[in-house]
Amino acid sequence: MKTIEAVTYPVHFHSQSYQDLSNLIAKNNYSTIFILVDENTFEHCYPKFIPNLATDKRIEVIEIESGEINKNIETCIGVWNAITELGGDRKSVLITLGGGVITDLGGFVASCFKRGIDFINIPTTLLSMVDASVGGKTGVDLGVLKNQIGLFANPEMVLVDTSYLETVNEREIKSGTAEIIKYGITYDVKLFNEIKNNKNLKINDLIFRAVEIKNEVVLKDPKEKDLRKILNFGHTLGHAIESFYLESENKDNLTHGEAIAIGMVCECFMSSKLLNFPKEKVAEVKETIVSIYTKTILLKEDFTAIMDLLKHDKKNVNGQVNFVLLNDYEDFKLDCKVPEELIIESMEYYNS
Amino acid sequence: MKTIEAVTYPVHFHSQSYQDLSNLIAKNNYSTIFILVDENTFEHCYPKFIPNLATDKRIEVIEIESGEINKNIETCIGVWNAITELGGDRKSVLITLGGGVITDLGGFVASCFKRGIDFINIPTTLLSMVDASVGGKTGVDLGVLKNQIGLFANPEMVLVDTSYLETVNEREIKSGTAEIIKYGITYDVKLFNEIKNNKNLKINDLIFRAVEIKNEVVLKDPKEKDLRKILNFGHTLGHAIESFYLESENKDNLTHGEAIAIGMVCECFMSSKLLNFPKEKVAEVKETIVSIYTKTILLKEDFTAIMDLLKHDKKNVNGQVNFVLLNDYEDFKLDCKVPEELIIESMEYYNS
């Protein structure tokens, strides 16, 4: 595997990655290396990671609790206080070692500490490898509203070592798969077909292609003015569903991928009603997704709460929800207004 | 008065400023105008401001409690929640109407809300006119540590209307004067001499020149790699002293200007001991400052706590405090290491 050159930083996949990381640290002469982990990545990933880091700099580990529920400003305050107490300064670097919560929150923490210190992303879940660790988005949730507070900020390097995937369970792998499906449907249908046919999947190749696509999209439109909005496909309704399960104390949370998988089925359905997206492709997407994920029936009594959460989507303007929909695979249309009844109908279609 | 062109935005002083503001709002077609105030600026400045704003856009006022003690992340969370509840979206704009707390905190809040909305600064105190509202620094305190969390982010416009100064008391005016003294000592001794001689001071001219200097410095070095560090003159020890009074429940707080005025006397003293800064100029600075500010004697028993706070200064690297000192007026030296005893001696000199 080779290196993908993102806007201001490299994404390394090859076997020399750790050497490149050590070289970067030596070159930048950091004062202290902070490593942000959660209890899982500290137990399972840190012991694999640390022997590969060749440096004589001081290393300090900061652990936060795992889970989307902890991806908030209060956790950031804890990390900022920890870095402060451990003598962090402007020449410190923060290495994020974990899934999307760690990379999103860590990037935000680093970018705001003393008006910005360097950070390096080492994603350890499929989701963070293919999505969260590249593209310059950092952030945390505000209450249950996803990524409401954050910044565009680029890491100095991303290191993708797929051997960390041995440390995560199947449900996590499936969560990341949803983002690969999204790249397939919106940008490269070959990738979707590979997953749909599910024969001899080469995970490393899928990850590489996913990062390549995300990078192409982000390079063309870093600030999400137009093209980049395709990365939100499935996420508009998906985020609202994810937030709804997050705030419902008597329901188990969905993973991010499970929620946006539902979102993609619904948004394909909307596309078929409002645009010319073919009905048989809606069925194909639904079938593929239902074959991968345990089906979560959305209760009718919950539709109102989900619709309310939709109103906080970051793409909204003047209270109007803006969907990214599809004319066909690889052919999107931005800023689609969808009548409320059709959104509800799409959830009923998913349930059916 | 004319307009100063900062890096990506104008700083308006002239009588057409409000028209320019209304034009900017119309041109950018904002969805909602949020105005951030505290209880003082809501009472005294908002009634002067709002008749000047010609717009048909929705206006929402968000009020926070005044005072440095509230310049923290918890207040930001309150503002983010308020903007969210009031339906803020990415096309919203935040106008900050207030002193340094409002402009620093408001810029940070705007820059992180949904990964960044526009903001416009309307400083209402002398300090925020000459310092906080220009230069792209935003941020809040972490505990008592000043501006520990923040970003470089530029407003869309700064509007300086000196008639707001009628709403602030003399102590606030003096607080801002300290920053003008700093520009004088480090960059333009004529400006210092005007204040020292204190004859027929034309406050509008002083403000204009101060902003002009700050803008020159920031344009040459936006990210504080070298030249911009002169703006920290007096602030290294000054911030530690300010933080110390902030955390001491049995002592009255100092204003920012009072604290950095002490810091400037002390750092001039250090400059005379470590560099060739003339002794008579140390005396001249001390005399000028003592003539303006009520003298606060620093107690010996407090020196240790102040020294501890110094260790968190943002310019520190590897635990080493870095001072900006002076060879002479308008002639600075960066990254000066100062022995602990000399820092203490400088505080004793100020006391004497």
XYZ file of C-alpha atoms in Angstrom:
704
model
C 0.000 0.000 0.000
C 1.102 3.515 -0.630
C 0.476 6.955 0.821
C -2.468 9.215 -0.022
C -1.600 12.917 -0.059
C -4.410 14.827 1.614
C -4.669 18.604 1.508
C -1.850 19.402 3.943
C -0.861 16.013 5.314
C -0.128 12.411 4.305
C -2.305 9.379 5.041
C 0.088 6.451 5.418
C -0.950 2.855 4.846
C 2.340 1.136 4.112
C 4.637 -0.830 6.402
C 6.991 2.119 6.855
C 4.249 4.220 8.469
C 5.597 3.987 11.997
C 9.032 5.023 10.811
C 7.428 8.033 9.124
C 5.630 8.852 12.364
C 8.837 8.698 14.394
C 10.587 10.836 11.801
C 7.825 13.454 11.928
C 8.065 13.618 15.704
C 11.842 13.996 15.561
C 11.676 16.635 12.822
C 9.136 18.783 14.660
C 11.024 18.473 17.939
C 7.866 18.250 20.032
C 8.225 18.969 23.733
C 5.799 16.260 24.908
C 3.767 13.544 23.178
C 0.246 13.197 24.547
C -1.618 10.045 23.518
C -5.401 10.156 23.792
C -7.056 6.759 24.321
C -10.189 5.281 25.820
C -10.225 2.275 28.156
C -10.562 -0.118 25.200
C -7.836 1.291 23.003
C -5.556 1.655 26.009
C -5.975 -2.054 26.719
C -5.957 -3.418 23.176
C -4.248 -0.912 20.865
C -1.748 0.961 23.009
C 0.371 -2.169 23.662
C 0.572 -2.752 19.896
C 1.285 0.901 19.174
C 3.889 1.928 21.703
C 6.721 -0.481 20.706
C 6.528 1.047 17.216
C 7.126 4.589 18.431
C 10.832 5.378 18.361
C 11.316 8.600 20.319
C 13.124 9.914 23.370
C 10.448 12.544 24.008
C 8.285 12.494 27.120
C 5.088 10.495 26.548
C 1.908 11.049 28.561
C -1.251 9.000 28.141
C -4.664 10.589 28.683
C -7.625 8.233 28.923
C -11.269 9.161 28.448
C -14.356 6.967 28.727
C -15.400 5.297 25.501
C -18.732 5.906 23.801
C -20.542 8.576 21.792
C -22.238 9.704 25.017
C -18.856 11.048 26.172
C -18.112 12.949 22.974
C -18.943 16.293 24.544
C -17.444 19.537 25.791
C -17.276 18.288 29.376
C -14.878 15.536 28.256
C -12.851 18.180 26.382
C -12.542 20.221 29.574
C -11.196 17.118 31.325
C -8.604 16.570 28.596
C -7.608 20.264 28.519
C -7.124 20.186 32.285
C -5.083 16.979 32.053
C -2.805 18.421 29.337
C -2.399 21.591 31.423
C -1.553 19.693 34.601
C 0.925 17.523 32.701
C 2.720 20.653 31.504
C 1.529 20.681 27.908
C 2.742 23.639 25.860
C 2.418 24.908 22.298
C 5.119 22.521 21.099
C 3.229 19.494 22.412
C 1.598 17.051 20.009
C -1.554 15.022 20.581
C -1.776 11.540 19.050
C -5.316 10.227 18.889
C -5.434 6.430 19.146
C -8.979 5.198 18.797
C -12.283 5.323 16.974
C -14.284 8.276 15.726
C -14.990 9.675 19.188
C -11.272 9.837 19.984
C -10.205 11.257 16.620
C -13.055 13.816 16.375
C -12.775 14.976 19.984
C -8.972 14.808 20.047
C -8.632 16.946 16.934
C -10.927 19.556 18.450
C -9.119 19.511 21.797
C -5.742 19.948 20.108
C -6.948 22.710 17.776
C -8.233 24.825 20.677
C -5.503 24.195 23.263
C -3.501 27.429 23.533
C -4.979 28.336 20.121
C -3.776 25.156 18.505
C -1.234 22.379 18.889
C -0.408 19.684 16.329
C -2.283 16.394 16.280
C -1.846 13.049 14.539
C -4.678 10.582 13.933
C -4.262 6.844 14.340
C -7.721 5.392 13.739
C -8.363 1.963 15.223
C -11.911 1.230 14.033
C -13.126 0.760 10.492
C -15.393 3.793 10.821
C -12.594 6.102 11.885
C -10.249 4.712 9.221
C -12.632 5.366 6.352
C -14.306 8.494 7.626
C -13.485 10.271 10.857
C -9.707 10.412 10.615
C -9.511 12.127 7.218
C -11.148 15.260 5.878
C -10.370 17.873 8.487
C -13.602 17.751 10.456
C -13.234 17.769 14.221
C -15.907 18.225 16.834
C -18.081 17.099 19.681
C -21.785 16.763 20.334
C -23.875 19.396 22.132
C -26.346 17.395 24.172
C -27.488 14.782 21.669
C -26.900 17.019 18.644
C -24.097 15.425 16.653
C -20.904 17.398 16.012
C -22.674 20.669 16.765
C -19.455 22.193 18.124
C -16.278 21.806 16.120
C -13.812 23.044 13.583
C -12.184 22.319 10.290
C -8.619 21.409 11.281
C -6.079 19.130 9.647
C -3.831 16.617 11.410
C -0.113 16.508 10.668
C -0.430 12.873 9.600
C -2.882 10.003 9.542
C -1.567 6.481 10.053
C -3.883 3.669 8.976
C -2.773 0.302 10.376
C -5.522 -2.199 9.641
C -4.139 -4.681 12.147
C -5.951 -2.636 14.835
C -9.202 -3.963 13.363
C -8.411 -7.273 15.100
C -9.210 -5.455 18.347
C -12.776 -4.454 17.449
C -15.951 -6.539 17.302
C -18.101 -7.358 14.302
C -20.700 -4.717 15.117
C -17.987 -2.025 14.902
C -16.782 -3.385 11.576
C -20.326 -3.229 10.273
C -20.639 0.339 11.516
C -17.704 1.349 9.319
C -19.043 -0.641 6.394
C -21.997 1.738 6.177
C -19.655 4.590 5.234
C -18.051 2.449 2.531
C -21.525 1.676 1.167
C -22.144 5.429 1.099
C -18.988 6.064 -0.954
C -20.163 3.301 -3.270
C -23.685 4.578 -3.825
C -22.758 8.220 -4.204
C -19.389 8.094 -5.947
C -18.200 4.664 -7.115
C -20.822 2.003 -7.665
C -18.145 -0.696 -8.178
C -17.344 -0.346 -4.493
C -21.019 -0.810 -3.585
C -21.265 -3.863 -5.830
C -18.288 -5.480 -4.129
C -19.981 -5.193 -0.765
C -23.366 -6.203 -2.159
C -21.905 -9.350 -3.709
C -19.815 -9.921 -0.610
C -17.304 -12.276 -2.248
C -13.696 -12.398 -1.070
C -13.830 -8.899 0.346
C -10.353 -7.501 0.732
C -10.816 -5.122 3.626
C -7.493 -3.349 3.079
C -8.403 -2.542 -0.504
C -11.860 -1.315 0.517
C -10.370 0.980 3.138
C -7.772 2.331 0.747
C -10.389 3.054 -1.915
C -12.720 4.669 0.645
C -9.999 7.016 1.881
C -9.016 7.760 -1.705
C -12.609 8.772 -2.521
C -13.047 10.840 0.618
C -9.781 12.600 -0.091
C -10.766 13.362 -3.695
C -14.037 14.851 -2.523
C -12.480 16.873 0.293
C -9.696 18.227 -1.916
C -12.271 19.476 -4.393
C -14.473 21.073 -1.726
C -12.801 21.326 1.691
C -15.406 23.589 3.319
C -18.488 21.686 2.141
C -19.828 24.296 -0.242
C -21.201 21.738 -2.726
C -19.590 18.391 -3.729
C -18.573 17.486 -0.197
C -22.198 17.461 0.809
C -22.497 14.027 -0.854
C -20.635 12.709 2.177
C -23.785 13.601 4.102
C -25.881 11.159 2.088
C -27.864 9.076 4.564
C -26.639 11.303 7.387
C -29.384 13.911 7.451
C -32.072 11.529 8.643
C -29.416 9.107 9.958
C -28.018 11.626 12.464
C -31.509 12.446 13.718
C -32.168 8.729 14.245
C -28.796 8.284 15.950
C -29.464 11.279 18.228
C -32.941 9.964 19.028
C -31.579 6.618 20.237
C -28.829 8.424 22.130
C -31.350 10.507 24.083
C -33.820 7.629 24.664
C -32.789 6.147 27.970
C -34.981 3.069 27.587
C -33.571 2.124 24.164
C -30.183 0.710 23.261
C -28.037 3.089 21.212
C -27.453 2.434 17.549
C -23.927 2.586 16.187
C -23.284 5.466 13.803
C -23.223 3.039 10.876
C -26.476 1.357 11.864
C -28.200 4.745 12.002
C -26.886 6.031 8.694
C -27.607 2.679 7.022
C -31.270 3.279 7.885
C -30.831 6.883 6.731
C -29.509 5.701 3.354
C -32.459 3.382 2.740
C -34.865 6.212 3.594
C -33.029 8.797 1.503
C -32.907 6.416 -1.490
C -36.668 6.073 -1.105
C -37.093 9.862 -1.024
C -34.858 10.081 -4.106
C -37.114 7.692 -5.995
C -40.171 9.781 -5.134
C -38.736 13.241 -5.776
C -36.122 12.535 -8.426
C -35.676 9.735 -10.924
C -33.728 7.367 -8.711
C -34.826 3.899 -9.946
C -37.128 1.930 -7.659
C -35.182 -1.304 -8.184
C -32.061 0.402 -6.857
C -33.928 1.487 -3.727
C -34.802 -2.187 -3.231
C -31.209 -3.220 -3.925
C -29.832 -0.801 -1.310
C -32.451 -1.842 1.233
C -31.786 -5.543 0.636
C -28.033 -5.104 0.993
C -28.388 -3.103 4.193
C -30.963 -5.388 5.770
C -28.684 -8.355 5.008
C -25.821 -6.742 6.948
C -27.500 -5.026 9.918
C -29.899 -6.295 12.550
C -33.102 -4.533 11.604
C -34.264 -1.879 14.062
C -37.943 -1.113 13.589
C -38.624 2.626 13.978
C -41.760 3.019 16.083
C -44.495 5.295 14.766
C -44.738 6.959 18.159
C -41.088 8.025 17.801
C -41.434 9.708 14.397
C -42.251 13.141 15.880
C -39.164 13.190 18.094
C -36.993 12.158 15.145
C -38.528 14.894 12.982
C -37.801 17.444 15.715
C -34.143 16.420 15.811
C -33.922 16.802 12.028
C -34.472 20.509 12.512
C -30.988 20.862 14.008
C -29.113 19.381 11.057
C -26.047 21.467 10.247
C -27.025 21.852 6.592
C -30.327 23.543 7.418
C -30.853 27.187 6.530
C -33.794 29.285 7.686
C -35.356 26.286 9.422
C -35.503 24.343 6.145
C -34.041 20.814 6.176
C -31.767 20.262 3.175
C -31.267 16.704 1.950
C -28.653 15.416 -0.479
C -30.561 13.030 -2.733
C -29.663 10.899 -5.763
C -30.782 11.039 -9.379
C -28.985 7.721 -9.758
C -25.942 5.975 -8.323
C -22.973 8.388 -8.547
C -25.313 11.253 -9.478
C -26.455 13.502 -6.650
C -28.614 16.575 -6.218
C -27.978 19.048 -3.387
C -30.381 21.055 -1.261
C -33.506 18.980 -1.839
C -36.523 20.012 0.219
C -38.520 16.973 1.275
C -42.126 17.218 2.516
C -42.570 15.968 6.073
C -45.028 13.256 4.976
C -42.482 11.822 2.571
C -39.842 11.621 5.304
C -42.314 9.659 7.414
C -43.285 7.504 4.448
C -39.602 6.705 3.913
C -39.265 5.440 7.481
C -42.347 3.289 6.977
C -40.763 1.923 3.804
C -37.631 1.019 5.745
C -39.764 -0.704 8.390
C -41.734 -2.688 5.805
C -11.446 58.787 10.409
C -10.926 56.158 7.796
C -10.926 52.392 7.572
C -8.000 50.117 8.455
C -7.727 47.041 6.253
C -6.873 44.046 8.424
C -5.851 40.696 7.003
C -9.268 39.579 5.749
C -11.619 42.231 7.083
C -12.062 45.989 7.501
C -11.917 47.915 10.778
C -14.283 50.851 10.355
C -13.964 54.071 12.339
C -15.777 56.546 10.181
C -19.313 57.822 10.369
C -20.492 55.523 7.594
C -19.634 52.415 9.640
C -23.195 51.458 10.451
C -24.166 51.749 6.817
C -21.269 49.439 5.959
C -22.471 47.013 8.606
C -26.005 46.990 7.241
C -24.647 46.523 3.725
C -22.502 43.576 4.813
C -25.493 41.918 6.448
C -27.601 42.430 3.347
C -24.869 41.196 1.013
C -24.266 37.992 2.987
C -27.976 37.305 3.313
C -27.692 35.980 6.841
C -30.567 33.875 8.131
C -30.539 35.289 11.677
C -28.560 37.984 13.477
C -27.528 36.991 16.993
C -26.265 39.816 19.195
C -24.139 38.821 22.173
C -24.243 41.249 25.093
C -23.777 41.296 28.846
C -26.174 42.975 31.277
C -24.214 46.236 31.046
C -23.905 46.470 27.303
C -27.522 45.383 26.920
C -28.578 48.282 29.110
C -26.182 50.975 27.909
C -24.945 50.063 24.404
C -27.706 48.040 22.798
C -30.166 51.003 22.809
C -27.527 53.106 21.011
C -26.666 50.317 18.610
C -29.971 48.924 17.450
C -31.435 52.065 15.792
C -28.347 52.096 13.568
C -28.900 48.598 12.263
C -30.947 48.702 9.072
C -32.067 45.153 8.346
C -35.195 43.087 7.952
C -33.504 39.924 9.223
C -34.565 38.225 12.450
C -32.584 39.577 15.419
C -32.054 37.581 18.613
C -30.228 38.912 21.654
C -28.214 36.561 23.877
C -27.083 37.928 27.226
C -24.284 36.531 29.373
C -23.078 37.709 32.765
C -20.326 40.310 32.637
C -16.868 39.764 34.075
C -13.665 37.853 33.360
C -14.832 35.154 35.790
C -17.508 34.206 33.231
C -15.136 34.001 30.281
C -15.119 30.224 30.328
C -16.304 27.153 28.453
C -19.393 26.809 30.642
C -20.588 30.200 29.396
C -19.851 29.083 25.828
C -22.029 25.999 26.338
C -24.838 28.310 27.473
C -24.476 30.467 24.360
C -24.255 27.450 22.044
C -27.433 26.054 23.582
C -29.166 29.416 23.237
C -28.201 29.731 19.553
C -29.368 26.153 18.970
C -32.713 26.707 20.699
C -33.233 29.927 18.760
C -32.767 28.029 15.505
C -29.276 29.234 14.620
C -27.848 27.718 11.440
C -24.675 28.004 9.380
C -25.926 31.175 7.718
C -26.392 32.913 11.058
C -24.077 35.722 12.109
C -23.027 36.641 15.628
C -22.454 40.303 16.466
C -20.441 40.804 19.634
C -21.357 44.033 21.410
C -19.174 44.508 24.452
C -15.736 44.460 26.008
C -12.940 41.931 25.695
C -14.856 39.131 27.378
C -17.707 39.441 24.880
C -15.496 39.799 21.796
C -13.026 37.034 22.781
C -15.694 34.578 23.901
C -18.111 35.487 21.100
C -15.497 34.952 18.406
C -14.694 31.541 19.839
C -18.360 30.569 20.145
C -19.050 31.596 16.545
C -15.957 29.863 15.166
C -16.932 26.522 16.722
C -20.719 26.577 16.195
C -21.468 24.018 13.459
C -17.787 24.327 12.526
C -17.949 28.058 12.110
C -20.380 30.892 11.500
C -19.502 34.502 10.719
C -19.013 37.049 13.476
C -18.671 40.835 13.648
C -16.984 42.669 16.520
C -18.327 45.896 17.962
C -16.057 46.700 20.887
C -17.521 48.991 23.546
C -14.594 49.384 25.956
C -11.257 51.004 25.310
C -9.485 47.705 25.956
C -11.507 45.817 23.381
C -11.231 48.648 20.854
C -7.447 48.752 20.963
C -6.726 45.092 21.578
C -9.315 42.355 21.855
C -11.430 43.126 18.793
C -8.609 43.064 16.234
C -5.915 40.502 15.518
C -7.807 37.264 15.135
C -7.365 35.885 18.625
C -10.444 34.385 20.219
C -10.699 32.332 23.360
C -11.761 31.700 26.910
C -10.058 30.949 30.197
C -9.595 27.430 31.590
C -10.065 27.819 35.321
C -8.003 30.914 36.031
C -5.607 30.336 33.142
C -6.116 33.164 30.678
C -7.177 32.371 27.103
C -5.975 28.782 27.470
C -8.673 27.562 25.066
C -9.164 29.387 21.811
C -8.482 29.848 18.154
C -7.142 32.208 15.575
C -10.260 33.350 13.717
C -11.063 36.586 11.925
C -14.304 38.544 12.132
C -16.043 39.736 8.968
C -15.811 43.319 10.176
C -14.865 45.387 13.202
C -16.794 48.561 13.920
C -15.149 51.013 16.302
C -17.588 53.639 17.558
C -15.874 55.574 20.317
C -19.151 57.023 21.543
C -19.659 53.730 23.412
C -16.842 54.835 25.709
C -19.332 57.214 27.350
C -20.929 54.089 28.824
C -17.854 52.803 30.693
C -16.236 54.039 33.878
C -12.816 55.557 34.378
C -11.284 52.324 35.659
C -12.208 50.609 32.378
C -10.699 53.459 30.352
C -7.499 53.092 32.336
C -7.515 49.361 31.714
C -7.420 49.991 27.983
C -4.800 52.700 28.357
C -2.323 50.046 29.515
C -2.450 48.411 26.083
C -1.835 51.764 24.400
C 1.176 52.267 26.679
C 2.396 48.837 25.568
C 2.160 49.790 21.871
C 4.065 52.949 22.745
C 6.905 51.309 24.635
C 7.407 48.441 22.223
C 6.623 49.987 18.845
C 6.067 53.747 18.784
C 7.543 55.772 21.604
C 5.729 58.921 20.434
C 2.497 57.259 21.505
C 3.968 56.539 24.958
C 5.185 60.112 25.287
C 1.727 61.459 24.529
C 0.256 59.460 27.389
C 3.177 60.227 29.687
C 2.810 63.956 29.101
C -0.946 63.626 29.298
C -1.749 66.913 27.575
C -4.874 67.293 25.485
C -5.129 63.596 24.810
C -7.266 62.937 21.779
C -8.694 59.537 22.576
C -9.941 58.912 19.033
C -6.470 59.486 17.608
C -4.881 57.241 20.241
C -7.306 54.440 19.449
C -6.797 54.779 15.718
C -3.011 54.679 16.081
C -3.192 51.697 18.466
C -5.306 49.687 16.042
C -3.023 50.709 13.203
C 0.003 49.394 15.115
C -1.667 46.178 16.152
C -2.763 45.606 12.579
C 0.747 46.212 11.217
C 2.185 43.720 13.685
C -0.492 41.098 13.075
C -0.251 41.386 9.293
C 3.485 40.772 9.482
C 3.134 37.785 11.835
C -0.437 36.505 12.163
C 0.398 33.274 14.001
C 2.771 34.778 16.562
C 5.972 33.183 15.316
C 8.171 36.203 16.170
C 7.236 39.910 15.837
C 3.721 39.474 17.194
C 5.183 38.306 20.472
C 5.916 41.972 21.280
C 2.190 42.267 21.923
C 2.847 40.017 24.907
C 5.128 42.584 26.514
C 4.036 42.962 30.134
C 1.592 40.106 29.694
C 3.768 37.186 30.730
C 4.019 38.224 34.363
C 0.888 40.388 34.001
C -1.355 37.419 33.141
C 0.007 35.443 36.087
C -0.759 38.369 38.396
C -4.222 38.782 36.857
C -4.917 35.039 37.274
C -3.673 35.132 40.855
C -6.128 37.870 41.812
C -8.877 36.080 39.904
C -8.382 32.895 41.946
C -7.900 34.688 45.296
C -11.353 34.846 46.807
C -10.345 37.273 49.522
C -8.823 39.821 47.147
C -10.510 42.151 44.689
C -9.767 41.344 41.055
C -7.490 43.573 39.038
C -8.581 44.744 35.620
C -6.559 43.322 32.743
C -4.892 46.674 32.240
C -3.986 47.082 35.910
C -2.331 43.663 35.893
C -0.341 44.181 32.715
C 0.655 47.673 33.824
C 2.387 46.009 36.780
C 3.756 43.393 34.380
C 5.244 46.120 32.166
C 7.034 47.797 35.082
C 8.461 44.429 36.167
C 9.478 43.403 32.648
C 11.171 46.758 32.039
C 13.102 46.114 35.245
C 14.116 42.622 34.033
C 15.115 44.179 30.696
C 17.444 46.591 32.474
C 19.101 43.741 34.366
C 19.433 41.248 31.507
C 19.697 43.523 28.479
C 20.741 47.122 28.077
C 17.379 48.719 28.681
C 18.252 52.062 30.322
C 17.534 52.368 34.042
C 16.056 55.861 33.640
C 13.511 54.469 31.222
C 12.475 51.837 33.752
C 11.876 54.681 36.185
C 9.991 56.646 33.544
C 7.652 53.733 32.797
C 7.103 53.048 36.490
C 6.372 56.698 37.217
C 3.893 56.967 34.346
C 2.082 53.806 35.392
C 1.991 54.615 39.085
C 0.565 58.037 38.204
C -2.329 56.415 36.331
C -3.230 53.332 38.372
C -4.027 52.853 42.041
C -0.973 51.004 43.276
C -1.576 47.392 44.284
C 1.210 46.126 46.524
C 2.117 42.527 45.680
C 2.513 40.625 48.963
C 5.666 38.575 49.437
C 3.599 35.642 50.625
C 1.849 35.616 47.224
C 4.994 35.466 45.087
C 5.096 31.639 45.030
C 1.536 31.347 43.772
C 2.226 33.940 41.073
C 5.396 32.088 40.030
C 3.387 28.843 39.774
C 0.864 30.495 37.470
C 3.677 31.772 35.258
C 4.455 28.155 34.381
C 1.249 27.967 32.340
C 2.023 30.896 30.069
C 1.212 30.032 26.468
C 4.672 30.988 25.219
C 6.418 28.452 27.456
C 8.203 25.493 25.914
C 9.562 22.542 27.860
C 8.587 24.149 31.159
C 10.741 27.202 30.418
C 9.067 30.614 30.776
C 9.843 32.829 27.780
C 9.713 36.578 28.245
C 9.680 39.272 25.582
C 12.063 41.938 26.902
C 13.376 45.257 25.593
C 16.837 46.393 24.586
C 15.340 49.856 24.390
C 12.014 51.445 23.534
C 10.882 50.049 20.142
C 13.616 47.389 20.280
C 12.625 43.986 21.622
C 14.273 40.624 22.216
C 12.249 37.410 22.110
C 12.539 34.243 24.172
C 14.439 35.659 27.127
C 14.951 33.264 30.013
C 14.707 35.081 33.319
C 16.024 33.587 36.576
C 13.328 33.124 39.201
C 15.097 35.451 41.643
C 15.072 38.253 39.108
C 11.339 37.875 38.545
C 10.825 38.207 42.293
C 13.227 41.133 42.447
C 11.228 42.855 39.704
C 8.048 42.563 41.753
C 9.864 44.025 44.747
C 11.010 46.879 42.515
C 7.431 47.548 41.472
C 6.380 47.541 45.143
C 9.143 49.940 46.162
